[in-house]
Amino acid sequence: MTNQKPLFSGIMTALITPFNEDKSLDFKTLAKLINRQIGEGINGLVVCGSTGESLTLTLDEAVAITKFCVAEVKARVPVIVGVGHSSTATSCLWQKTLGALGVNATMAVAPAYNKPT
């Protein structure tokens, strides 16, 4: 039995992805959200999950958000990035790409069932 503290414990916030009026990513607001949550004592952050618009983000946007979050957090709390998508192949691509950006973990869901007409 180990006395090692688990990496994930406590409360973690699933962050929204803020956008500017022109639909570009709003990193200024994202920094405020990150720092407010950490300042209030949150135990970890989740980016690019369903609350963070994951299914509507491009991979380039998700990379930018993930890199920004990891840099802004500065290892103060664990960062988890969502990689779940409707396609298994897309989830695998996001896992490989986003998982290599310094996050503590990735989070995936089984691809949703889409019933075609």
PDB file of C-alpha atoms in Angstrom:
ATOM      1  CA  MET A   1       0.000   0.000   0.000  1.00  0.00           C
ATOM      2  CA  THR A   2       1.324   3.425  -0.924  1.00  0.00           C
ATOM      3  CA  ASN A   3       0.902   6.747   0.842  1.00  0.00           C
ATOM      4  CA  GLN A   4       1.136   8.610  -2.446  1.00  0.00           C
ATOM      5  CA  LYS A   5      -1.561  11.264  -2.930  1.00  0.00           C
ATOM      6  CA  PRO A   6      -3.777  10.557  -5.948  1.00  0.00           C
ATOM      7  CA  LEU A   7      -3.257  12.884  -8.903  1.00  0.00           C
ATOM      8  CA  PHE A   8      -6.976  13.509  -9.168  1.00  0.00           C
ATOM      9  CA  SER A   9      -9.027  14.317  -6.120  1.00  0.00           C
ATOM     10  CA  GLY A  10     -11.426  17.016  -5.066  1.00  0.00           C
ATOM     11  CA  ILE A  11     -13.424  19.279  -7.331  1.00  0.00           C
ATOM     12  CA  MET A  12     -12.470  20.019 -10.932  1.00  0.00           C
ATOM     13  CA  THR A  13     -14.033  22.658 -13.122  1.00  0.00           C
ATOM     14  CA  ALA A  14     -15.082  21.885 -16.683  1.00  0.00           C
ATOM     15  CA  LEU A  15     -14.215  25.198 -18.334  1.00  0.00           C
ATOM     16  CA  ILE A  16     -16.224  26.808 -21.081  1.00  0.00           C
ATOM     17  CA  THR A  17     -14.421  27.948 -24.206  1.00  0.00           C
ATOM     18  CA  PRO A  18     -14.900  31.708 -24.480  1.00  0.00           C
ATOM     19  CA  PHE A  19     -15.121  33.342 -27.900  1.00  0.00           C
ATOM     20  CA  ASN A  20     -14.815  36.916 -29.131  1.00  0.00           C
ATOM     21  CA  GLU A  21     -17.549  38.599 -31.174  1.00  0.00           C
ATOM     22  CA  ASP A  22     -15.716  37.588 -34.372  1.00  0.00           C
ATOM     23  CA  LYS A  23     -15.861  33.920 -33.227  1.00  0.00           C
ATOM     24  CA  SER A  24     -12.116  33.757 -32.521  1.00  0.00           C
ATOM     25  CA  LEU A  25     -10.919  32.228 -29.256  1.00  0.00           C
ATOM     26  CA  ASP A  26     -10.968  34.697 -26.347  1.00  0.00           C
ATOM     27  CA  PHE A  27      -7.733  33.927 -24.505  1.00  0.00           C
ATOM     28  CA  LYS A  28      -8.000  36.991 -22.253  1.00  0.00           C
ATOM     29  CA  THR A  29     -11.263  35.704 -20.780  1.00  0.00           C
ATOM     30  CA  LEU A  30      -9.930  32.138 -20.661  1.00  0.00           C
ATOM     31  CA  ALA A  31      -6.977  33.353 -18.558  1.00  0.00           C
ATOM     32  CA  LYS A  32      -9.392  35.095 -16.177  1.00  0.00           C
ATOM     33  CA  LEU A  33     -11.480  31.912 -15.854  1.00  0.00           C
ATOM     34  CA  ILE A  34      -8.441  29.752 -15.203  1.00  0.00           C
ATOM     35  CA  ASN A  35      -6.970  32.062 -12.591  1.00  0.00           C
ATOM     36  CA  ARG A  36     -10.271  32.663 -10.834  1.00  0.00           C
ATOM     37  CA  GLN A  37     -10.892  28.937 -10.486  1.00  0.00           C
ATOM     38  CA  ILE A  38      -7.389  28.300  -9.165  1.00  0.00           C
ATOM     39  CA  GLY A  39      -7.646  31.301  -6.846  1.00  0.00           C
ATOM     40  CA  GLU A  40     -10.867  29.918  -5.378  1.00  0.00           C
ATOM     41  CA  GLY A  41      -9.191  26.598  -4.601  1.00  0.00           C
ATOM     42  CA  ILE A  42     -10.304  24.309  -7.418  1.00  0.00           C
ATOM     43  CA  ASN A  43      -8.395  21.003  -7.567  1.00  0.00           C
ATOM     44  CA  GLY A  44      -8.121  20.701 -11.345  1.00  0.00           C
ATOM     45  CA  LEU A  45      -9.341  21.970 -14.698  1.00  0.00           C
ATOM     46  CA  VAL A  46     -10.927  20.249 -17.676  1.00  0.00           C
ATOM     47  CA  VAL A  47     -10.594  21.923 -21.083  1.00  0.00           C
ATOM     48  CA  CYS A  48     -12.132  20.962 -24.411  1.00  0.00           C
ATOM     49  CA  GLY A  49     -14.786  18.820 -22.786  1.00  0.00           C
ATOM     50  CA  SER A  50     -18.452  18.978 -23.757  1.00  0.00           C
ATOM     51  CA  THR A  51     -18.863  22.140 -21.666  1.00  0.00           C
ATOM     52  CA  GLY A  52     -15.943  23.583 -23.633  1.00  0.00           C
ATOM     53  CA  GLU A  53     -17.533  23.157 -27.074  1.00  0.00           C
ATOM     54  CA  SER A  54     -15.347  20.161 -27.937  1.00  0.00           C
ATOM     55  CA  LEU A  55     -17.541  18.876 -30.752  1.00  0.00           C
ATOM     56  CA  THR A  56     -17.538  22.235 -32.528  1.00  0.00           C
ATOM     57  CA  LEU A  57     -13.843  23.076 -32.124  1.00  0.00           C
ATOM     58  CA  THR A  58     -11.317  22.419 -34.848  1.00  0.00           C
ATOM     59  CA  LEU A  59      -8.216  20.467 -33.885  1.00  0.00           C
ATOM     60  CA  ASP A  60      -6.157  23.655 -34.327  1.00  0.00           C
ATOM     61  CA  GLU A  61      -8.440  25.482 -31.881  1.00  0.00           C
ATOM     62  CA  ALA A  62      -8.222  22.615 -29.382  1.00  0.00           C
ATOM     63  CA  VAL A  63      -4.416  22.635 -29.656  1.00  0.00           C
ATOM     64  CA  ALA A  64      -4.326  26.402 -29.061  1.00  0.00           C
ATOM     65  CA  ILE A  65      -6.668  26.150 -26.051  1.00  0.00           C
ATOM     66  CA  THR A  66      -4.748  23.229 -24.552  1.00  0.00           C
ATOM     67  CA  LYS A  67      -1.337  24.873 -24.983  1.00  0.00           C
ATOM     68  CA  PHE A  68      -2.673  28.125 -23.511  1.00  0.00           C
ATOM     69  CA  CYS A  69      -4.252  26.393 -20.526  1.00  0.00           C
ATOM     70  CA  VAL A  70      -1.143  24.361 -19.694  1.00  0.00           C
ATOM     71  CA  ALA A  71       1.006  27.514 -19.889  1.00  0.00           C
ATOM     72  CA  GLU A  72      -1.436  29.607 -17.827  1.00  0.00           C
ATOM     73  CA  VAL A  73      -1.941  26.949 -15.150  1.00  0.00           C
ATOM     74  CA  LYS A  74       1.824  26.578 -14.615  1.00  0.00           C
ATOM     75  CA  ALA A  75       1.355  23.165 -12.957  1.00  0.00           C
ATOM     76  CA  ARG A  76      -0.642  24.691 -10.073  1.00  0.00           C
ATOM     77  CA  VAL A  77      -3.420  22.128 -10.616  1.00  0.00           C
ATOM     78  CA  PRO A  78      -3.833  19.130 -12.936  1.00  0.00           C
ATOM     79  CA  VAL A  79      -5.147  19.822 -16.439  1.00  0.00           C
ATOM     80  CA  ILE A  80      -7.350  17.281 -18.199  1.00  0.00           C
ATOM     81  CA  VAL A  81      -8.205  17.685 -21.879  1.00  0.00           C
ATOM     82  CA  GLY A  82     -11.266  16.202 -23.540  1.00  0.00           C
ATOM     83  CA  VAL A  83     -10.603  14.124 -26.631  1.00  0.00           C
ATOM     84  CA  GLY A  84     -14.005  12.486 -27.154  1.00  0.00           C
ATOM     85  CA  HIS A  85     -15.712  12.795 -30.529  1.00  0.00           C
ATOM     86  CA  SER A  86     -18.393  11.161 -32.636  1.00  0.00           C
ATOM     87  CA  SER A  87     -15.704   9.297 -34.553  1.00  0.00           C
ATOM     88  CA  THR A  88     -13.286   6.840 -32.980  1.00  0.00           C
ATOM     89  CA  ALA A  89     -10.610   7.865 -35.483  1.00  0.00           C
ATOM     90  CA  THR A  90     -11.043  11.534 -34.544  1.00  0.00           C
ATOM     91  CA  SER A  91     -10.866  10.697 -30.840  1.00  0.00           C
ATOM     92  CA  CYS A  92      -7.631   8.791 -31.450  1.00  0.00           C
ATOM     93  CA  LEU A  93      -6.152  11.720 -33.404  1.00  0.00           C
ATOM     94  CA  TRP A  94      -7.128  14.183 -30.666  1.00  0.00           C
ATOM     95  CA  GLN A  95      -5.708  11.814 -28.017  1.00  0.00           C
ATOM     96  CA  LYS A  96      -2.379  11.579 -29.809  1.00  0.00           C
ATOM     97  CA  THR A  97      -2.191  15.309 -30.544  1.00  0.00           C
ATOM     98  CA  LEU A  98      -3.601  16.899 -27.382  1.00  0.00           C
ATOM     99  CA  GLY A  99      -2.228  14.276 -25.015  1.00  0.00           C
ATOM    100  CA  ALA A 100       1.300  15.299 -26.013  1.00  0.00           C
ATOM    101  CA  LEU A 101       0.868  18.946 -24.973  1.00  0.00           C
ATOM    102  CA  GLY A 102       1.777  18.673 -21.296  1.00  0.00           C
ATOM    103  CA  VAL A 103      -1.633  17.809 -19.849  1.00  0.00           C
ATOM    104  CA  ASN A 104      -1.940  15.494 -16.871  1.00  0.00           C
ATOM    105  CA  ALA A 105      -4.602  13.324 -18.480  1.00  0.00           C
ATOM    106  CA  THR A 106      -7.034  13.018 -21.335  1.00  0.00           C
ATOM    107  CA  MET A 107     -10.733  12.301 -21.050  1.00  0.00           C
ATOM    108  CA  ALA A 108     -12.683  10.368 -23.644  1.00  0.00           C
ATOM    109  CA  VAL A 109     -16.216   9.126 -23.991  1.00  0.00           C
ATOM    110  CA  ALA A 110     -17.496   6.385 -26.218  1.00  0.00           C
ATOM    111  CA  PRO A 111     -18.531   7.850 -29.580  1.00  0.00           C
ATOM    112  CA  ALA A 112     -22.189   8.840 -29.492  1.00  0.00           C
ATOM    113  CA  TYR A 113     -24.674   6.782 -31.417  1.00  0.00           C
ATOM    114  CA  ASN A 114     -25.815   8.710 -34.463  1.00  0.00           C
ATOM    115  CA  LYS A 115     -28.935   7.338 -36.104  1.00  0.00           C
ATOM    116  CA  PRO A 116     -28.897   8.295 -39.777  1.00  0.00           C
ATOM    117  CA  THR A 117     -32.122   9.024 -41.648  1.00  0.00           C
TER     118      THR A 117
END
